[in-house]
CSV table of C-alpha atoms in Angstrom, one decimal:
chain,number,residue,atom,x,y,z
A,170,MET,CA,-24.8,-102.6,43.6
A,171,GLN,CA,-28.0,-101.4,42.3
A,172,VAL,CA,-28.6,-99.5,39.2
A,173,ASP,CA,-31.6,-98.7,36.8
A,174,TYR,CA,-29.8,-100.5,33.7
A,175,ILE,CA,-27.3,-103.2,32.8
A,176,ILE,CA,-25.7,-102.5,29.4
A,177,VAL,CA,-23.9,-104.8,27.4
A,178,GLY,CA,-21.9,-103.1,24.5
A,179,ILE,CA,-20.5,-99.9,24.0
A,180,GLY,CA,-20.4,-99.3,20.1
A,181,LEU,CA,-22.7,-96.7,18.4
A,182,ALA,CA,-25.9,-98.6,19.9
A,183,GLY,CA,-24.8,-98.6,23.3
A,184,ILE,CA,-23.3,-95.5,23.4
A,185,SER,CA,-26.7,-93.9,22.0
A,186,PHE,CA,-28.8,-95.7,24.4
A,187,CYS,CA,-25.9,-94.5,27.6
A,188,GLU,CA,-27.0,-90.9,26.5
A,189,GLN,CA,-30.6,-91.7,27.0
A,190,LEU,CA,-30.4,-93.3,30.0
A,191,LYS,CA,-28.1,-90.1,31.0
A,192,ALA,CA,-30.3,-87.6,29.6
A,193,ASN,CA,-33.5,-88.5,31.9
A,194,ASP,CA,-31.2,-89.5,35.0
A,195,LYS,CA,-31.2,-93.3,34.7
A,196,SER,CA,-28.5,-95.1,36.8
A,197,PHE,CA,-26.5,-97.6,34.6
A,198,MET,CA,-23.3,-99.9,34.5
A,199,VAL,CA,-21.9,-100.9,31.4
A,200,PHE,CA,-20.2,-104.5,30.2
A,201,ASP,CA,-17.5,-104.5,27.0
A,202,ASP,CA,-14.8,-107.0,25.9
A,203,THR,CA,-13.9,-104.7,23.0
A,204,SER,CA,-14.5,-108.3,20.9
A,205,GLN,CA,-16.7,-106.4,18.4
A,206,GLN,CA,-14.8,-103.4,15.7
A,207,SER,CA,-17.9,-102.7,13.5
A,208,SER,CA,-18.2,-99.5,15.3
A,209,ALA,CA,-14.4,-98.8,15.5
A,210,VAL,CA,-13.5,-99.3,12.0
A,211,ALA,CA,-17.1,-97.3,10.7
A,212,GLY,CA,-16.2,-94.7,7.7
A,213,GLY,CA,-18.5,-92.3,9.9
A,214,LEU,CA,-20.4,-90.8,7.4
A,215,TYR,CA,-24.0,-89.6,8.2
A,216,ASN,CA,-25.5,-89.4,4.3
A,217,PRO,CA,-29.1,-89.4,3.9
A,218,VAL,CA,-28.9,-90.5,0.4
A,219,VAL,CA,-28.2,-93.7,-0.8
A,220,LEU,CA,-25.9,-92.7,-3.9
A,221,LYS,CA,-26.2,-96.5,-5.5
A,222,ARG,CA,-30.0,-95.7,-6.6
A,223,PHE,CA,-30.3,-91.6,-6.1
A,224,THR,CA,-33.1,-92.6,-3.2
A,225,SER,CA,-33.6,-91.7,0.7
A,226,VAL,CA,-32.2,-93.1,3.5
A,227,TRP,CA,-34.9,-94.9,5.7
A,228,LYS,CA,-36.2,-91.5,8.3
A,229,SER,CA,-33.2,-90.3,7.2
A,230,LYS,CA,-34.3,-86.5,8.4
A,231,GLU,CA,-35.4,-87.9,11.9
A,232,GLN,CA,-32.5,-90.0,12.5
A,233,LEU,CA,-30.4,-86.5,11.6
A,234,ASP,CA,-32.5,-84.4,14.0
A,235,ILE,CA,-31.5,-86.6,16.9
A,236,ALA,CA,-28.1,-87.7,16.2
A,237,LEU,CA,-26.2,-84.2,15.5
A,238,PRO,CA,-27.4,-82.6,18.3
A,239,MET,CA,-26.5,-85.9,20.7
A,240,TYR,CA,-22.7,-85.5,19.1
A,241,ASN,CA,-22.5,-82.0,19.3
A,242,ARG,CA,-22.9,-82.4,23.3
A,243,LEU,CA,-20.9,-85.1,23.4
A,244,GLU,CA,-18.4,-83.2,21.9
A,245,GLU,CA,-18.9,-80.9,24.7
A,246,THR,CA,-19.3,-83.1,27.4
A,247,LEU,CA,-15.8,-85.9,25.9
A,248,LYS,CA,-14.0,-82.7,25.3
A,249,VAL,CA,-13.5,-83.6,21.9
A,250,LYS,CA,-14.0,-83.4,18.6
A,251,LEU,CA,-16.3,-85.3,16.6
A,252,ASP,CA,-18.4,-83.8,14.0
A,253,TYR,CA,-16.5,-83.0,10.7
A,254,LYS,CA,-18.9,-81.4,8.5
A,255,ILE,CA,-17.4,-81.8,4.9
A,256,PRO,CA,-19.7,-83.0,1.4
A,257,VAL,CA,-20.1,-86.0,-0.4
A,258,TYR,CA,-19.8,-85.9,-4.2
A,259,ARG,CA,-20.9,-88.6,-6.4
A,260,LYS,CA,-18.9,-89.4,-9.2
A,261,PHE,CA,-21.3,-89.4,-12.8
A,262,ALA,CA,-20.4,-92.0,-14.8
A,263,SER,CA,-22.1,-91.1,-17.8
A,264,LEU,CA,-24.7,-87.9,-18.8
A,265,GLU,CA,-27.2,-90.6,-17.8
A,266,GLU,CA,-26.6,-90.5,-14.4
A,267,GLN,CA,-26.3,-86.9,-14.5
A,268,ASN,CA,-30.4,-86.7,-15.7
A,269,ASP,CA,-31.0,-89.4,-13.0
A,270,TRP,CA,-29.9,-87.5,-10.7
A,271,PHE,CA,-31.5,-84.2,-11.7
A,272,ALA,CA,-34.6,-86.7,-11.5
A,273,ALA,CA,-34.3,-87.2,-8.2
A,274,SER,CA,-33.4,-84.2,-7.2
A,275,ASP,CA,-37.1,-83.0,-7.3
A,276,LYS,CA,-38.4,-85.7,-5.8
A,277,PRO,CA,-39.7,-84.1,-2.2
A,278,THR,CA,-37.8,-86.6,0.1
A,279,LEU,CA,-34.6,-85.5,-1.5
A,280,ALA,CA,-35.1,-81.9,-2.7
A,281,GLU,CA,-32.9,-80.8,0.7
A,282,TYR,CA,-30.3,-83.2,-0.2
A,283,LEU,CA,-29.3,-83.0,-3.3
A,284,SER,CA,-27.4,-79.9,-4.9
A,285,THR,CA,-28.8,-79.5,-9.2
A,286,ASP,CA,-25.6,-77.9,-9.8
A,287,ILE,CA,-23.1,-80.4,-11.9
A,288,ILE,CA,-19.8,-80.1,-9.7
A,289,LYS,CA,-17.1,-80.3,-12.7
A,290,ASN,CA,-14.3,-82.3,-11.7
A,291,GLU,CA,-10.7,-79.8,-11.8
A,292,ASN,CA,-8.4,-82.2,-9.6
A,293,GLU,CA,-6.0,-83.7,-12.4
A,294,SER,CA,-5.3,-86.7,-9.5
A,295,ILE,CA,-9.8,-87.5,-10.2
A,296,GLN,CA,-10.3,-89.2,-13.3
A,297,ALA,CA,-14.4,-87.8,-13.4
A,298,SER,CA,-15.2,-86.8,-17.1
A,299,PHE,CA,-18.6,-86.0,-16.2
A,300,GLY,CA,-18.0,-84.4,-13.3
A,301,PHE,CA,-19.9,-84.9,-9.6
A,302,GLY,CA,-23.3,-84.6,-7.8
A,303,LYS,CA,-23.2,-83.2,-4.5
A,304,VAL,CA,-25.0,-84.0,-1.3
A,305,LEU,CA,-25.8,-81.5,1.5
A,306,LYS,CA,-26.0,-81.7,5.3
A,307,THR,CA,-23.4,-84.6,5.3
A,308,GLY,CA,-20.1,-85.2,7.1
A,309,ARG,CA,-18.3,-87.6,9.2
A,310,ILE,CA,-18.2,-88.6,13.0
A,311,ASP,CA,-14.9,-89.9,14.1
A,312,VAL,CA,-16.2,-93.2,15.8
A,313,LYS,CA,-12.8,-94.1,16.8
A,314,THR,CA,-12.2,-91.1,18.9
A,315,LEU,CA,-15.9,-91.6,20.2
A,316,ILE,CA,-15.5,-94.7,21.6
A,317,ASP,CA,-12.0,-94.3,23.1
A,318,ALA,CA,-13.3,-90.9,25.0
A,319,TYR,CA,-16.6,-92.5,26.2
A,320,LYS,CA,-14.8,-95.6,27.9
A,321,THR,CA,-12.7,-93.5,29.2
A,322,ASP,CA,-15.8,-91.0,30.4
A,323,LEU,CA,-17.3,-94.1,32.1
A,324,LEU,CA,-14.1,-95.5,33.3
A,325,ASN,CA,-13.6,-92.5,35.2
A,326,LYS,CA,-17.1,-93.1,36.9
A,327,ASN,CA,-16.6,-96.4,37.8
A,328,ILE,CA,-20.0,-97.5,35.4
A,329,TYR,CA,-17.6,-99.4,32.8
A,330,ILE,CA,-16.0,-103.0,33.1
A,331,ASN,CA,-14.2,-104.4,30.6
A,332,GLU,CA,-15.0,-107.7,30.7
A,333,SER,CA,-16.8,-110.6,28.5
A,334,PHE,CA,-20.1,-110.9,30.2
A,335,ASN,CA,-21.4,-114.3,31.4
A,336,TYR,CA,-24.6,-115.3,30.7
A,337,ASP,CA,-24.7,-118.0,32.9
A,338,ASP,CA,-24.2,-115.5,35.9
A,339,LEU,CA,-27.6,-113.7,34.7
A,340,LYS,CA,-30.2,-114.4,37.3
A,341,VAL,CA,-34.0,-113.0,35.8
A,342,SER,CA,-37.2,-112.5,37.4
A,343,ASP,CA,-39.9,-110.4,36.9
A,344,ALA,CA,-39.1,-107.6,39.0
A,345,THR,CA,-35.3,-107.6,38.6
A,346,ILE,CA,-32.1,-108.3,36.8
A,347,GLN,CA,-29.1,-110.1,39.0
A,348,TYR,CA,-25.7,-110.1,37.4
A,349,LYS,CA,-22.9,-111.3,39.7
A,350,ASN,CA,-22.9,-108.4,42.9
A,351,ILE,CA,-25.5,-105.8,40.6
A,352,THR,CA,-29.2,-105.5,40.4
A,353,SER,CA,-31.0,-103.8,37.8
A,354,LYS,CA,-34.1,-103.4,36.9
A,355,CYS,CA,-33.5,-103.6,33.1
A,356,ILE,CA,-31.0,-105.5,30.7
A,357,VAL,CA,-30.1,-104.4,27.3
A,358,PHE,CA,-28.2,-106.0,25.0
A,359,ALA,CA,-26.6,-104.0,22.4
A,360,GLU,CA,-23.3,-106.4,21.5
A,361,GLY,CA,-23.3,-106.0,17.7
A,362,PHE,CA,-22.4,-109.6,16.2
A,363,GLY,CA,-21.2,-110.3,19.3
A,364,VAL,CA,-25.4,-111.0,19.8
A,365,VAL,CA,-24.7,-114.2,18.1
A,366,LYS,CA,-23.6,-115.8,21.2
A,367,ASN,CA,-26.4,-114.5,23.2
A,368,PRO,CA,-28.4,-117.1,24.2
A,369,TYR,CA,-31.4,-114.9,24.8
A,370,PHE,CA,-31.7,-113.5,21.1
A,371,ASN,CA,-29.4,-115.6,19.1
A,372,HIS,CA,-32.4,-116.5,17.3
A,373,LEU,CA,-32.5,-113.3,15.7
A,374,PRO,CA,-31.8,-113.4,12.1
A,375,LEU,CA,-28.3,-110.8,12.4
A,376,VAL,CA,-26.6,-111.7,9.0
A,377,PRO,CA,-22.8,-111.2,10.0
A,378,THR,CA,-21.2,-108.8,7.0
A,379,LYS,CA,-17.5,-108.1,7.1
A,380,GLY,CA,-16.1,-104.8,6.2
A,381,GLU,CA,-12.8,-104.1,5.3
A,382,LEU,CA,-11.1,-100.6,5.2
A,383,LEU,CA,-8.2,-99.2,3.9
A,384,ILE,CA,-6.2,-95.7,5.4
A,385,ILE,CA,-3.8,-94.5,2.7
A,386,HIS,CA,-1.3,-91.4,2.9
A,387,ALA,CA,-1.5,-89.6,-0.8
A,388,PRO,CA,0.0,-86.3,-0.5
A,389,ASN,CA,-1.1,-84.8,-3.7
A,390,LEU,CA,-4.4,-86.1,-4.1
A,391,LYS,CA,-5.6,-82.6,-1.6
A,392,MET,CA,-9.3,-83.8,-1.5
A,393,ASP,CA,-11.9,-81.6,0.7
A,394,TYR,CA,-15.0,-83.9,-0.1
A,395,VAL,CA,-16.0,-87.4,0.6
A,396,LEU,CA,-16.1,-89.3,-3.3
A,397,LYS,CA,-18.4,-92.1,-3.9
A,398,ALA,CA,-17.5,-93.9,-7.0
A,399,GLY,CA,-17.0,-97.5,-6.6
A,400,VAL,CA,-15.4,-96.6,-3.5
A,401,PHE,CA,-15.8,-94.3,-0.9
A,402,LEU,CA,-12.9,-91.8,-0.3
A,403,ILE,CA,-13.2,-90.2,2.7
A,404,PRO,CA,-10.5,-87.3,4.0
A,405,LEU,CA,-8.9,-87.6,7.7
A,406,GLY,CA,-6.4,-84.5,7.5
A,407,ASN,CA,-2.8,-84.6,6.7
A,408,ASP,CA,-2.7,-86.4,3.7
A,409,LEU,CA,-4.4,-89.5,4.8
A,410,TYR,CA,-7.9,-91.6,3.4
A,411,ILE,CA,-10.5,-93.5,4.2
A,412,VAL,CA,-10.6,-96.7,1.3
A,413,GLY,CA,-13.7,-98.8,1.9
A,414,ALA,CA,-15.3,-100.8,2.3
A,415,THR,CA,-15.9,-104.3,1.2
A,416,TYR,CA,-18.7,-106.9,1.7
A,417,ASP,CA,-18.2,-110.7,2.9
A,418,TRP,CA,-20.7,-112.6,4.3
A,419,ASP,CA,-18.8,-115.8,4.6
A,420,ASP,CA,-15.5,-114.7,6.6
A,421,THR,CA,-16.7,-113.7,9.9
A,422,THR,CA,-12.9,-113.2,11.5
A,423,HIS,CA,-11.4,-110.0,12.2
A,424,ALA,CA,-8.6,-110.8,10.8
A,425,VAL,CA,-7.6,-108.5,7.4
A,426,THR,CA,-7.2,-110.0,4.1
A,427,PRO,CA,-5.1,-109.6,0.8
A,428,LYS,CA,-8.4,-110.4,-1.4
A,429,ALA,CA,-10.0,-107.2,0.3
A,430,LYS,CA,-7.0,-105.0,-0.3
A,431,ASP,CA,-6.7,-106.3,-4.0
A,432,GLU,CA,-10.6,-105.2,-4.6
A,433,LEU,CA,-10.4,-102.0,-2.7
A,434,LEU,CA,-6.8,-100.8,-4.5
A,435,ASN,CA,-8.3,-102.3,-7.9
A,436,LYS,CA,-11.3,-99.9,-7.5
A,437,LEU,CA,-9.0,-96.8,-6.3
A,438,ASP,CA,-6.8,-97.4,-9.5
A,439,LYS,CA,-9.8,-96.6,-11.3
A,440,LEU,CA,-10.5,-93.4,-9.3
A,441,ILE,CA,-7.3,-92.0,-9.0
A,442,SER,CA,-3.8,-90.9,-10.7
A,443,CYS,CA,-1.5,-90.1,-8.1
A,444,SER,CA,0.8,-92.0,-6.5
A,445,TYR,CA,0.0,-93.5,-2.6
A,446,LYS,CA,1.1,-95.4,0.1
A,447,VAL,CA,-1.1,-98.1,2.1
A,448,VAL,CA,-0.7,-97.5,5.9
A,449,ARG,CA,-3.0,-99.3,7.7
A,450,GLN,CA,-5.5,-102.1,6.8
A,451,VAL,CA,-8.5,-102.6,9.6
A,452,ALA,CA,-11.2,-105.3,9.5
A,453,GLY,CA,-15.0,-105.4,11.3
A,454,ILE,CA,-18.2,-107.4,11.6
A,455,ARG,CA,-21.1,-105.5,10.7
A,456,PRO,CA,-24.4,-106.3,12.1
A,457,THR,CA,-26.8,-106.2,9.3
A,458,VAL,CA,-30.5,-107.7,8.3
A,459,LYS,CA,-32.0,-109.2,5.3
A,460,ASP,CA,-34.8,-106.2,5.6
A,461,ARG,CA,-32.3,-103.7,6.5
A,462,ARG,CA,-34.0,-102.7,9.4
A,463,PRO,CA,-33.0,-102.6,13.1
A,464,LEU,CA,-33.2,-105.4,16.1
A,465,VAL,CA,-35.1,-103.5,18.9
A,466,GLY,CA,-37.3,-104.7,21.5
A,467,GLN,CA,-38.5,-106.8,24.4
A,468,HIS,CA,-37.7,-110.6,24.8
A,469,GLN,CA,-41.1,-112.4,24.3
A,470,ASP,CA,-40.5,-114.0,27.7
A,471,TYR,CA,-38.1,-112.0,29.9
A,472,LYS,CA,-40.1,-108.3,30.0
A,473,ASN,CA,-37.1,-106.5,31.3
A,474,MET,CA,-34.3,-107.8,28.6
A,475,TYR,CA,-34.4,-105.8,25.7
A,476,VAL,CA,-31.9,-105.7,22.8
A,477,LEU,CA,-30.9,-103.0,20.2
A,478,ASN,CA,-28.9,-104.2,17.4
A,479,GLY,CA,-28.5,-104.3,14.0
A,480,LEU,CA,-27.7,-101.0,12.9
A,481,GLY,CA,-26.1,-101.6,9.5
A,482,THR,CA,-23.9,-99.6,7.7
A,483,ARG,CA,-25.7,-96.5,9.1
A,484,GLY,CA,-25.2,-97.0,12.6
A,485,VAL,CA,-24.0,-93.2,13.0
A,486,MET,CA,-27.3,-92.0,12.1
A,487,ILE,CA,-29.5,-95.0,13.3
A,488,GLY,CA,-28.4,-95.3,16.1
A,489,PRO,CA,-29.1,-92.6,18.3
A,490,TYR,CA,-32.7,-92.5,16.7
A,491,VAL,CA,-33.6,-96.2,17.3
A,492,ALA,CA,-32.1,-95.6,21.1
A,493,LYS,CA,-34.8,-93.4,21.9
A,494,GLN,CA,-37.1,-95.4,20.7
A,495,LEU,CA,-36.5,-98.0,22.7
A,496,PHE,CA,-36.0,-96.1,25.7
A,497,ASN,CA,-39.5,-94.7,24.9
A,498,PHE,CA,-40.9,-98.1,25.2
A,499,ILE,CA,-39.6,-98.9,28.2
A,500,GLU,CA,-39.8,-96.2,30.0
A,501,ASN,CA,-43.0,-94.8,28.7
A,502,GLU,CA,-44.7,-97.7,27.1
A,503,ILE,CA,-44.7,-96.2,23.6
A,504,PRO,CA,-44.6,-98.6,20.8
A,505,LEU,CA,-41.8,-99.5,18.7
A,506,GLU,CA,-42.3,-98.9,15.1
A,507,ASN,CA,-43.1,-102.1,13.5
A,508,GLU,CA,-40.4,-101.7,11.3
A,509,ILE,CA,-37.7,-102.2,14.0
A,510,ASP,CA,-39.7,-104.7,16.5
A,511,ILE,CA,-38.1,-108.0,16.8
A,512,LYS,CA,-41.6,-109.1,17.3
A,513,ARG,CA,-41.7,-109.3,13.2
A,514,TYR,CA,-39.2,-112.1,13.5
A,515,ASN,CA,-40.6,-114.1,16.8
């Protein structure tokens, strides 16, 4: 078999790059062993504001301009609902935070995203005496539905192989990539935390950050917005909510832990007063980077070998943006932005 690209990994990074290939009539084969769960357990929010500090997310407008049309196309092609438009409310802890919010809303990079109206809390189940600030142009991508539907589509087209990638079977020359019976022009590794086992890119300073979240059933909460207040509370419908997430830089297993559950429930109990039941707990390893920029680029010795990784906690926004950059770098020789290019670590 001969293709233009081999893709290793089909989380948000892999899907975003595959969409670039499809849009430009490039053939490809995907390998994935479902071992990496960071995309599958993601909250899926797209939010252009860092709510802890009231600052703009890096390249937020550029990211959303590429990401949202991609998810809309995927809804049509996969016949699934992915993009749920929903406002994000930031709980104010004091009058000082309200004033900081108003000051931030005057900044040119934030003016279109921060409402200048203080939202009064009228939900008896939520403790928020100082009200909320409302973030505009936000929503949630159903990442699990996306990944499941995308894999099914690839399987139906016979371009997805559900198995671990064996680096020992990879033969690289100046002109081609040979993997078992597949010959390609290029290979792109989009493995998430799995890149630590990749002998070609394991030198990159990926910081594994374990995240855990809970799914709760809270019939009396009746919340139709995302709430940020120590934790995120994200409505899923049918009185189900995501509560998340934790950050652990020491544990690199996918096992759920009582410690994380207790941490989330302690924060939740300070936020809501209604009864609820925990119905599920999930964990995954986020591929984060110390400088909070993705790891994108070309291997320093093998010029037809590339990496697309380090999307961190905002993968639904940043994945399509950096995937387009990588495609244009490979096919059109457009230089990568210095901030994301792995050359900064070579």
